[in-house]
């Protein structure tokens, strides 16, 4: 018995599983692009040119929309990576 061998009913379902994973990867990719496009541009370090100073309220962005968008971007990127790894592992297993 090989390391990557599985039961026949599992290997017969791999084309459907891969199709679902591809659809999920496309959906997560589109969501990732949309979330990135809606994020405000980061201009850190530009305050030195204009003479602006960071205040306490400007530094405390943990509950702001910007930090939520950053967390959503990281989560969607991780989900996309995990789906890609699972897709190629299923491809390796199904090809024997």
PDB file of N, CA and C in Angstrom:
ATOM      1  N   UNK A   1       0.847  -1.178   0.000  1.00  0.00           N
ATOM      2  CA  UNK A   1       0.000   0.000   0.000  1.00  0.00           C
ATOM      3  C   UNK A   1       0.888   1.236   0.000  1.00  0.00           C
ATOM      4  N   UNK A   2       0.607   2.132  -0.919  1.00  0.00           N
ATOM      5  CA  UNK A   2       1.402   3.342  -1.085  1.00  0.00           C
ATOM      6  C   UNK A   2       1.024   4.386  -0.033  1.00  0.00           C
ATOM      7  N   UNK A   3       1.916   5.327   0.151  1.00  0.00           N
ATOM      8  CA  UNK A   3       1.693   6.406   1.120  1.00  0.00           C
ATOM      9  C   UNK A   3       0.513   7.281   0.715  1.00  0.00           C
ATOM     10  N   UNK A   4       0.347   7.501  -0.583  1.00  0.00           N
ATOM     11  CA  UNK A   4      -0.698   8.388  -1.061  1.00  0.00           C
ATOM     12  C   UNK A   4      -1.928   7.645  -1.561  1.00  0.00           C
ATOM     13  N   UNK A   5      -2.034   6.347  -1.309  1.00  0.00           N
ATOM     14  CA  UNK A   5      -3.194   5.607  -1.791  1.00  0.00           C
ATOM     15  C   UNK A   5      -4.381   5.804  -0.852  1.00  0.00           C
ATOM     16  N   UNK A   6      -5.552   5.893  -1.453  1.00  0.00           N
ATOM     17  CA  UNK A   6      -6.794   6.081  -0.702  1.00  0.00           C
ATOM     18  C   UNK A   6      -7.834   5.118  -1.254  1.00  0.00           C
ATOM     19  N   UNK A   7      -8.967   5.057  -0.590  1.00  0.00           N
ATOM     20  CA  UNK A   7     -10.049   4.181  -1.041  1.00  0.00           C
ATOM     21  C   UNK A   7     -10.571   4.640  -2.402  1.00  0.00           C
ATOM     22  N   UNK A   8     -11.140   3.715  -3.145  1.00  0.00           N
ATOM     23  CA  UNK A   8     -11.618   4.032  -4.494  1.00  0.00           C
ATOM     24  C   UNK A   8     -12.725   5.076  -4.494  1.00  0.00           C
ATOM     25  N   UNK A   9     -13.638   5.020  -3.533  1.00  0.00           N
ATOM     26  CA  UNK A   9     -14.736   5.986  -3.525  1.00  0.00           C
ATOM     27  C   UNK A   9     -14.231   7.399  -3.265  1.00  0.00           C
ATOM     28  N   UNK A  10     -13.108   7.493  -2.554  1.00  0.00           N
ATOM     29  CA  UNK A  10     -12.529   8.821  -2.317  1.00  0.00           C
ATOM     30  C   UNK A  10     -11.851   9.325  -3.583  1.00  0.00           C
ATOM     31  N   UNK A  11     -11.089   8.459  -4.228  1.00  0.00           N
ATOM     32  CA  UNK A  11     -10.394   8.890  -5.442  1.00  0.00           C
ATOM     33  C   UNK A  11     -11.373   9.159  -6.586  1.00  0.00           C
ATOM     34  N   UNK A  12     -12.532   8.499  -6.575  1.00  0.00           N
ATOM     35  CA  UNK A  12     -13.543   8.780  -7.597  1.00  0.00           C
ATOM     36  C   UNK A  12     -14.199  10.146  -7.391  1.00  0.00           C
ATOM     37  N   UNK A  13     -14.208  10.641  -6.167  1.00  0.00           N
ATOM     38  CA  UNK A  13     -14.833  11.936  -5.891  1.00  0.00           C
ATOM     39  C   UNK A  13     -13.869  13.110  -6.060  1.00  0.00           C
ATOM     40  N   UNK A  14     -12.581  12.854  -6.309  1.00  0.00           N
ATOM     41  CA  UNK A  14     -11.599  13.943  -6.427  1.00  0.00           C
ATOM     42  C   UNK A  14     -11.904  14.940  -7.541  1.00  0.00           C
ATOM     43  N   UNK A  15     -12.406  14.527  -8.717  1.00  0.00           N
ATOM     44  CA  UNK A  15     -12.717  15.562  -9.723  1.00  0.00           C
ATOM     45  C   UNK A  15     -13.759  16.571  -9.231  1.00  0.00           C
ATOM     46  N   UNK A  16     -14.741  16.110  -8.485  1.00  0.00           N
ATOM     47  CA  UNK A  16     -15.756  17.025  -7.959  1.00  0.00           C
ATOM     48  C   UNK A  16     -15.187  17.907  -6.849  1.00  0.00           C
ATOM     49  N   UNK A  17     -14.346  17.314  -6.029  1.00  0.00           N
ATOM     50  CA  UNK A  17     -13.719  18.081  -4.945  1.00  0.00           C
ATOM     51  C   UNK A  17     -12.818  19.156  -5.529  1.00  0.00           C
ATOM     52  N   UNK A  18     -12.063  18.812  -6.564  1.00  0.00           N
ATOM     53  CA  UNK A  18     -11.192  19.803  -7.197  1.00  0.00           C
ATOM     54  C   UNK A  18     -11.996  20.912  -7.863  1.00  0.00           C
ATOM     55  N   UNK A  19     -13.128  20.572  -8.462  1.00  0.00           N
ATOM     56  CA  UNK A  19     -13.974  21.590  -9.079  1.00  0.00           C
ATOM     57  C   UNK A  19     -14.515  22.560  -8.027  1.00  0.00           C
ATOM     58  N   UNK A  20     -14.947  22.029  -6.904  1.00  0.00           N
ATOM     59  CA  UNK A  20     -15.430  22.886  -5.818  1.00  0.00           C
ATOM     60  C   UNK A  20     -14.302  23.757  -5.283  1.00  0.00           C
ATOM     61  N   UNK A  21     -13.109  23.165  -5.128  1.00  0.00           N
ATOM     62  CA  UNK A  21     -11.976  23.955  -4.620  1.00  0.00           C
ATOM     63  C   UNK A  21     -11.569  25.041  -5.604  1.00  0.00           C
ATOM     64  N   UNK A  22     -11.637  24.749  -6.907  1.00  0.00           N
ATOM     65  CA  UNK A  22     -11.312  25.785  -7.892  1.00  0.00           C
ATOM     66  C   UNK A  22     -12.325  26.926  -7.829  1.00  0.00           C
ATOM     67  N   UNK A  23     -13.597  26.594  -7.698  1.00  0.00           N
ATOM     68  CA  UNK A  23     -14.617  27.643  -7.589  1.00  0.00           C
ATOM     69  C   UNK A  23     -14.412  28.481  -6.327  1.00  0.00           C
ATOM     70  N   UNK A  24     -14.076  27.813  -5.219  1.00  0.00           N
ATOM     71  CA  UNK A  24     -13.795  28.552  -3.979  1.00  0.00           C
ATOM     72  C   UNK A  24     -12.556  29.430  -4.123  1.00  0.00           C
ATOM     73  N   UNK A  25     -11.530  28.928  -4.803  1.00  0.00           N
ATOM     74  CA  UNK A  25     -10.319  29.728  -4.988  1.00  0.00           C
ATOM     75  C   UNK A  25     -10.602  30.960  -5.837  1.00  0.00           C
ATOM     76  N   UNK A  26     -11.434  30.823  -6.862  1.00  0.00           N
ATOM     77  CA  UNK A  26     -11.796  31.979  -7.687  1.00  0.00           C
ATOM     78  C   UNK A  26     -12.600  32.981  -6.863  1.00  0.00           C
ATOM     79  N   UNK A  27     -13.562  32.488  -6.084  1.00  0.00           N
ATOM     80  CA  UNK A  27     -14.388  33.386  -5.265  1.00  0.00           C
ATOM     81  C   UNK A  27     -13.545  34.115  -4.221  1.00  0.00           C
ATOM     82  N   UNK A  28     -12.646  33.388  -3.552  1.00  0.00           N
ATOM     83  CA  UNK A  28     -11.786  34.022  -2.547  1.00  0.00           C
ATOM     84  C   UNK A  28     -10.817  34.992  -3.217  1.00  0.00           C
ATOM     85  N   UNK A  29     -10.329  34.650  -4.395  1.00  0.00           N
ATOM     86  CA  UNK A  29      -9.438  35.560  -5.124  1.00  0.00           C
ATOM     87  C   UNK A  29     -10.121  36.858  -5.506  1.00  0.00           C
ATOM     88  N   UNK A  30     -11.365  36.761  -5.973  1.00  0.00           N
ATOM     89  CA  UNK A  30     -12.125  37.970  -6.317  1.00  0.00           C
ATOM     90  C   UNK A  30     -12.395  38.798  -5.070  1.00  0.00           C
ATOM     91  N   UNK A  31     -12.755  38.132  -3.974  1.00  0.00           N
ATOM     92  CA  UNK A  31     -12.988  38.855  -2.717  1.00  0.00           C
ATOM     93  C   UNK A  31     -11.707  39.523  -2.234  1.00  0.00           C
ATOM     94  N   UNK A  32     -10.586  38.849  -2.409  1.00  0.00           N
ATOM     95  CA  UNK A  32      -9.292  39.412  -1.997  1.00  0.00           C
ATOM     96  C   UNK A  32      -8.960  40.660  -2.808  1.00  0.00           C
ATOM     97  N   UNK A  33      -9.203  40.612  -4.096  1.00  0.00           N
ATOM     98  CA  UNK A  33      -8.954  41.784  -4.946  1.00  0.00           C
ATOM     99  C   UNK A  33      -9.855  42.943  -4.535  1.00  0.00           C
ATOM    100  N   UNK A  34     -11.124  42.658  -4.280  1.00  0.00           N
ATOM    101  CA  UNK A  34     -12.068  43.716  -3.891  1.00  0.00           C
ATOM    102  C   UNK A  34     -11.667  44.340  -2.561  1.00  0.00           C
ATOM    103  N   UNK A  35     -11.287  43.510  -1.581  1.00  0.00           N
ATOM    104  CA  UNK A  35     -10.886  44.039  -0.271  1.00  0.00           C
ATOM    105  C   UNK A  35      -9.622  44.888  -0.399  1.00  0.00           C
ATOM    106  N   UNK A  36      -8.685  44.451  -1.215  1.00  0.00           N
ATOM    107  CA  UNK A  36      -7.455  45.224  -1.396  1.00  0.00           C
ATOM    108  C   UNK A  36      -7.740  46.548  -2.095  1.00  0.00           C
ATOM    109  N   UNK A  37      -8.657  46.532  -3.057  1.00  0.00           N
ATOM    110  CA  UNK A  37      -8.968  47.770  -3.774  1.00  0.00           C
ATOM    111  C   UNK A  37      -9.666  48.801  -2.881  1.00  0.00           C
ATOM    112  N   UNK A  38     -10.410  48.353  -1.873  1.00  0.00           N
ATOM    113  CA  UNK A  38     -11.110  49.279  -0.988  1.00  0.00           C
ATOM    114  C   UNK A  38     -10.262  49.781   0.174  1.00  0.00           C
ATOM    115  N   UNK A  39      -9.067  49.254   0.331  1.00  0.00           N
ATOM    116  CA  UNK A  39      -8.218  49.714   1.428  1.00  0.00           C
ATOM    117  C   UNK A  39      -7.652  51.091   1.112  1.00  0.00           C
ATOM    118  N   UNK A  40      -7.568  51.937   2.135  1.00  0.00           N
ATOM    119  CA  UNK A  40      -6.954  53.250   1.898  1.00  0.00           C
ATOM    120  C   UNK A  40      -5.448  53.087   1.703  1.00  0.00           C
ATOM    121  N   UNK A  41      -4.878  53.983   0.938  1.00  0.00           N
ATOM    122  CA  UNK A  41      -3.450  53.893   0.683  1.00  0.00           C
ATOM    123  C   UNK A  41      -2.667  54.209   1.949  1.00  0.00           C
ATOM    124  N   UNK A  42      -1.580  53.519   2.123  1.00  0.00           N
ATOM    125  CA  UNK A  42      -0.744  53.714   3.308  1.00  0.00           C
ATOM    126  C   UNK A  42       0.339  54.730   2.969  1.00  0.00           C
ATOM    127  N   UNK A  43       0.335  55.815   3.676  1.00  0.00           N
ATOM    128  CA  UNK A  43       1.340  56.855   3.429  1.00  0.00           C
ATOM    129  C   UNK A  43       2.181  57.049   4.682  1.00  0.00           C
ATOM    130  N   UNK A  44       2.637  55.944   5.242  1.00  0.00           N
ATOM    131  CA  UNK A  44       3.457  56.043   6.450  1.00  0.00           C
ATOM    132  C   UNK A  44       4.805  56.649   6.092  1.00  0.00           C
ATOM    133  N   UNK A  45       5.265  57.541   6.932  1.00  0.00           N
ATOM    134  CA  UNK A  45       6.531  58.203   6.694  1.00  0.00           C
ATOM    135  C   UNK A  45       6.410  59.485   5.899  1.00  0.00           C
ATOM    136  N   UNK A  46       5.253  59.779   5.383  1.00  0.00           N
ATOM    137  CA  UNK A  46       5.080  60.990   4.596  1.00  0.00           C
ATOM    138  C   UNK A  46       4.864  62.213   5.481  1.00  0.00           C
ATOM    139  N   UNK A  47       4.616  62.001   6.770  1.00  0.00           N
ATOM    140  CA  UNK A  47       4.409  63.119   7.682  1.00  0.00           C
ATOM    141  C   UNK A  47       5.656  63.961   7.858  1.00  0.00           C
ATOM    142  N   UNK A  48       6.822  63.372   7.656  1.00  0.00           N
ATOM    143  CA  UNK A  48       8.064  64.125   7.802  1.00  0.00           C
ATOM    144  C   UNK A  48       8.192  65.174   6.700  1.00  0.00           C
ATOM    145  N   UNK A  49       7.639  64.891   5.545  1.00  0.00           N
ATOM    146  CA  UNK A  49       7.713  65.858   4.449  1.00  0.00           C
ATOM    147  C   UNK A  49       6.755  67.016   4.649  1.00  0.00           C
ATOM    148  N   UNK A  50       5.585  66.733   5.207  1.00  0.00           N
ATOM    149  CA  UNK A  50       4.573  67.769   5.355  1.00  0.00           C
ATOM    150  C   UNK A  50       4.581  68.410   6.730  1.00  0.00           C
ATOM    151  N   UNK A  51       5.310  67.853   7.668  1.00  0.00           N
ATOM    152  CA  UNK A  51       5.379  68.417   9.003  1.00  0.00           C
ATOM    153  C   UNK A  51       4.269  67.952   9.916  1.00  0.00           C
ATOM    154  N   UNK A  52       3.510  66.938   9.523  1.00  0.00           N
ATOM    155  CA  UNK A  52       2.431  66.436  10.364  1.00  0.00           C
ATOM    156  C   UNK A  52       3.004  65.574  11.473  1.00  0.00           C
ATOM    157  N   UNK A  53       2.312  65.578  12.601  1.00  0.00           N
ATOM    158  CA  UNK A  53       2.714  64.749  13.722  1.00  0.00           C
ATOM    159  C   UNK A  53       1.624  63.731  13.995  1.00  0.00           C
ATOM    160  N   UNK A  54       2.055  62.562  14.453  1.00  0.00           N
ATOM    161  CA  UNK A  54       1.092  61.535  14.821  1.00  0.00           C
ATOM    162  C   UNK A  54       0.540  61.833  16.203  1.00  0.00           C
ATOM    163  N   UNK A  55      -0.754  61.817  16.321  1.00  0.00           N
ATOM    164  CA  UNK A  55      -1.391  61.995  17.616  1.00  0.00           C
ATOM    165  C   UNK A  55      -1.765  60.639  18.173  1.00  0.00           C
ATOM    166  N   UNK A  56      -2.250  60.625  19.398  1.00  0.00           N
ATOM    167  CA  UNK A  56      -2.682  59.376  20.018  1.00  0.00           C
ATOM    168  C   UNK A  56      -3.810  58.747  19.214  1.00  0.00           C
ATOM    169  N   UNK A  57      -4.734  59.573  18.736  1.00  0.00           N
ATOM    170  CA  UNK A  57      -5.885  59.054  17.997  1.00  0.00           C
ATOM    171  C   UNK A  57      -5.472  58.517  16.635  1.00  0.00           C
ATOM    172  N   UNK A  58      -4.448  59.093  16.044  1.00  0.00           N
ATOM    173  CA  UNK A  58      -3.982  58.597  14.756  1.00  0.00           C
ATOM    174  C   UNK A  58      -3.246  57.272  14.911  1.00  0.00           C
ATOM    175  N   UNK A  59      -2.576  57.084  16.054  1.00  0.00           N
ATOM    176  CA  UNK A  59      -1.839  55.838  16.276  1.00  0.00           C
ATOM    177  C   UNK A  59      -2.742  54.700  16.713  1.00  0.00           C
ATOM    178  N   UNK A  60      -3.841  54.987  17.381  1.00  0.00           N
ATOM    179  CA  UNK A  60      -4.735  53.945  17.890  1.00  0.00           C
ATOM    180  C   UNK A  60      -5.746  53.566  16.803  1.00  0.00           C
ATOM    181  N   UNK A  61      -5.307  52.678  15.918  1.00  0.00           N
ATOM    182  CA  UNK A  61      -6.151  52.277  14.799  1.00  0.00           C
ATOM    183  C   UNK A  61      -6.593  50.828  14.926  1.00  0.00           C
ATOM    184  N   UNK A  62      -6.557  50.280  16.123  1.00  0.00           N
ATOM    185  CA  UNK A  62      -6.865  48.861  16.287  1.00  0.00           C
ATOM    186  C   UNK A  62      -8.317  48.541  16.004  1.00  0.00           C
ATOM    187  N   UNK A  63      -9.215  49.503  16.179  1.00  0.00           N
ATOM    188  CA  UNK A  63     -10.636  49.257  15.939  1.00  0.00           C
ATOM    189  C   UNK A  63     -11.148  50.020  14.723  1.00  0.00           C
ATOM    190  N   UNK A  64     -10.259  50.534  13.933  1.00  0.00           N
ATOM    191  CA  UNK A  64     -10.683  51.313  12.783  1.00  0.00           C
ATOM    192  C   UNK A  64     -10.985  50.399  11.595  1.00  0.00           C
ATOM    193  N   UNK A  65     -11.587  50.968  10.583  1.00  0.00           N
ATOM    194  CA  UNK A  65     -11.911  50.226   9.368  1.00  0.00           C
ATOM    195  C   UNK A  65     -10.638  49.739   8.676  1.00  0.00           C
ATOM    196  N   UNK A  66      -9.581  50.514   8.780  1.00  0.00           N
ATOM    197  CA  UNK A  66      -8.313  50.143   8.152  1.00  0.00           C
ATOM    198  C   UNK A  66      -7.754  48.853   8.746  1.00  0.00           C
ATOM    199  N   UNK A  67      -7.813  48.717  10.063  1.00  0.00           N
ATOM    200  CA  UNK A  67      -7.284  47.501  10.690  1.00  0.00           C
ATOM    201  C   UNK A  67      -8.176  46.298  10.403  1.00  0.00           C
ATOM    202  N   UNK A  68      -9.483  46.521  10.323  1.00  0.00           N
ATOM    203  CA  UNK A  68     -10.392  45.423   9.974  1.00  0.00           C
ATOM    204  C   UNK A  68     -10.117  44.948   8.553  1.00  0.00           C
ATOM    205  N   UNK A  69      -9.924  45.883   7.631  1.00  0.00           N
ATOM    206  CA  UNK A  69      -9.623  45.522   6.248  1.00  0.00           C
ATOM    207  C   UNK A  69      -8.295  44.776   6.155  1.00  0.00           C
ATOM    208  N   UNK A  70      -7.326  45.181   6.969  1.00  0.00           N
ATOM    209  CA  UNK A  70      -6.037  44.499   6.962  1.00  0.00           C
ATOM    210  C   UNK A  70      -6.189  43.059   7.455  1.00  0.00           C
ATOM    211  N   UNK A  71      -6.973  42.865   8.516  1.00  0.00           N
ATOM    212  CA  UNK A  71      -7.189  41.506   9.035  1.00  0.00           C
ATOM    213  C   UNK A  71      -7.954  40.638   8.036  1.00  0.00           C
ATOM    214  N   UNK A  72      -8.940  41.222   7.369  1.00  0.00           N
ATOM    215  CA  UNK A  72      -9.703  40.473   6.365  1.00  0.00           C
ATOM    216  C   UNK A  72      -8.796  40.080   5.198  1.00  0.00           C
ATOM    217  N   UNK A  73      -7.906  40.980   4.802  1.00  0.00           N
ATOM    218  CA  UNK A  73      -6.964  40.682   3.726  1.00  0.00           C
ATOM    219  C   UNK A  73      -6.044  39.529   4.111  1.00  0.00           C
ATOM    220  N   UNK A  74      -5.543  39.545   5.325  1.00  0.00           N
ATOM    221  CA  UNK A  74      -4.660  38.469   5.784  1.00  0.00           C
ATOM    222  C   UNK A  74      -5.421  37.148   5.849  1.00  0.00           C
ATOM    223  N   UNK A  75      -6.641  37.181   6.365  1.00  0.00           N
ATOM    224  CA  UNK A  75      -7.432  35.949   6.465  1.00  0.00           C
ATOM    225  C   UNK A  75      -7.753  35.381   5.085  1.00  0.00           C
ATOM    226  N   UNK A  76      -8.148  36.234   4.150  1.00  0.00           N
ATOM    227  CA  UNK A  76      -8.448  35.756   2.802  1.00  0.00           C
ATOM    228  C   UNK A  76      -7.201  35.218   2.106  1.00  0.00           C
ATOM    229  N   UNK A  77      -6.062  35.833   2.343  1.00  0.00           N
ATOM    230  CA  UNK A  77      -4.813  35.328   1.772  1.00  0.00           C
ATOM    231  C   UNK A  77      -4.451  33.956   2.314  1.00  0.00           C
ATOM    232  N   UNK A  78      -4.661  33.761   3.604  1.00  0.00           N
ATOM    233  CA  UNK A  78      -4.381  32.453   4.212  1.00  0.00           C
ATOM    234  C   UNK A  78      -5.332  31.393   3.673  1.00  0.00           C
ATOM    235  N   UNK A  79      -6.617  31.742   3.552  1.00  0.00           N
ATOM    236  CA  UNK A  79      -7.596  30.794   3.008  1.00  0.00           C
ATOM    237  C   UNK A  79      -7.240  30.431   1.570  1.00  0.00           C
ATOM    238  N   UNK A  80      -6.832  31.405   0.777  1.00  0.00           N
ATOM    239  CA  UNK A  80      -6.439  31.149  -0.607  1.00  0.00           C
ATOM    240  C   UNK A  80      -5.227  30.222  -0.668  1.00  0.00           C
ATOM    241  N   UNK A  81      -4.262  30.448   0.196  1.00  0.00           N
ATOM    242  CA  UNK A  81      -3.080  29.587   0.226  1.00  0.00           C
ATOM    243  C   UNK A  81      -3.405  28.166   0.644  1.00  0.00           C
ATOM    244  N   UNK A  82      -4.244  28.012   1.650  1.00  0.00           N
ATOM    245  CA  UNK A  82      -4.622  26.670   2.113  1.00  0.00           C
ATOM    246  C   UNK A  82      -5.401  25.931   1.029  1.00  0.00           C
ATOM    247  N   UNK A  83      -6.313  26.636   0.367  1.00  0.00           N
ATOM    248  CA  UNK A  83      -7.066  26.009  -0.722  1.00  0.00           C
ATOM    249  C   UNK A  83      -6.144  25.578  -1.861  1.00  0.00           C
ATOM    250  N   UNK A  84      -5.146  26.389  -2.182  1.00  0.00           N
ATOM    251  CA  UNK A  84      -4.213  26.035  -3.249  1.00  0.00           C
ATOM    252  C   UNK A  84      -3.406  24.797  -2.874  1.00  0.00           C
ATOM    253  N   UNK A  85      -2.933  24.728  -1.638  1.00  0.00           N
ATOM    254  CA  UNK A  85      -2.170  23.556  -1.198  1.00  0.00           C
ATOM    255  C   UNK A  85      -3.048  22.309  -1.219  1.00  0.00           C
ATOM    256  N   UNK A  86      -4.267  22.412  -0.704  1.00  0.00           N
ATOM    257  CA  UNK A  86      -5.181  21.268  -0.713  1.00  0.00           C
ATOM    258  C   UNK A  86      -5.525  20.830  -2.136  1.00  0.00           C
ATOM    259  N   UNK A  87      -5.669  21.782  -3.037  1.00  0.00           N
ATOM    260  CA  UNK A  87      -5.966  21.446  -4.426  1.00  0.00           C
ATOM    261  C   UNK A  87      -4.831  20.620  -5.030  1.00  0.00           C
ATOM    262  N   UNK A  88      -3.602  21.061  -4.838  1.00  0.00           N
ATOM    263  CA  UNK A  88      -2.481  20.342  -5.452  1.00  0.00           C
ATOM    264  C   UNK A  88      -2.177  19.037  -4.741  1.00  0.00           C
ATOM    265  N   UNK A  89      -2.450  18.936  -3.455  1.00  0.00           N
ATOM    266  CA  UNK A  89      -2.307  17.659  -2.763  1.00  0.00           C
ATOM    267  C   UNK A  89      -3.339  16.667  -3.286  1.00  0.00           C
ATOM    268  N   UNK A  90      -4.581  17.130  -3.502  1.00  0.00           N
ATOM    269  CA  UNK A  90      -5.591  16.230  -4.055  1.00  0.00           C
ATOM    270  C   UNK A  90      -5.237  15.815  -5.475  1.00  0.00           C
ATOM    271  N   UNK A  91      -4.599  16.692  -6.207  1.00  0.00           N
ATOM    272  CA  UNK A  91      -4.158  16.362  -7.561  1.00  0.00           C
ATOM    273  C   UNK A  91      -3.074  15.288  -7.515  1.00  0.00           C
ATOM    274  N   UNK A  92      -2.141  15.411  -6.589  1.00  0.00           N
ATOM    275  CA  UNK A  92      -1.086  14.406  -6.451  1.00  0.00           C
ATOM    276  C   UNK A  92      -1.649  13.050  -6.024  1.00  0.00           C
ATOM    277  N   UNK A  93      -2.584  13.083  -5.111  1.00  0.00           N
ATOM    278  CA  UNK A  93      -3.159  11.826  -4.612  1.00  0.00           C
ATOM    279  C   UNK A  93      -3.969  11.131  -5.701  1.00  0.00           C
ATOM    280  N   UNK A  94      -4.721  11.901  -6.471  1.00  0.00           N
ATOM    281  CA  UNK A  94      -5.579  11.284  -7.493  1.00  0.00           C
ATOM    282  C   UNK A  94      -4.767  10.730  -8.659  1.00  0.00           C
ATOM    283  N   UNK A  95      -3.594  11.288  -8.920  1.00  0.00           N
ATOM    284  CA  UNK A  95      -2.764  10.788 -10.015  1.00  0.00           C
ATOM    285  C   UNK A  95      -1.877   9.629  -9.577  1.00  0.00           C
ATOM    286  N   UNK A  96      -1.913   9.318  -8.302  1.00  0.00           N
ATOM    287  CA  UNK A  96      -1.230   8.138  -7.817  1.00  0.00           C
ATOM    288  C   UNK A  96       0.170   8.400  -7.422  1.00  0.00           C
TER     289      UNK A  96
END
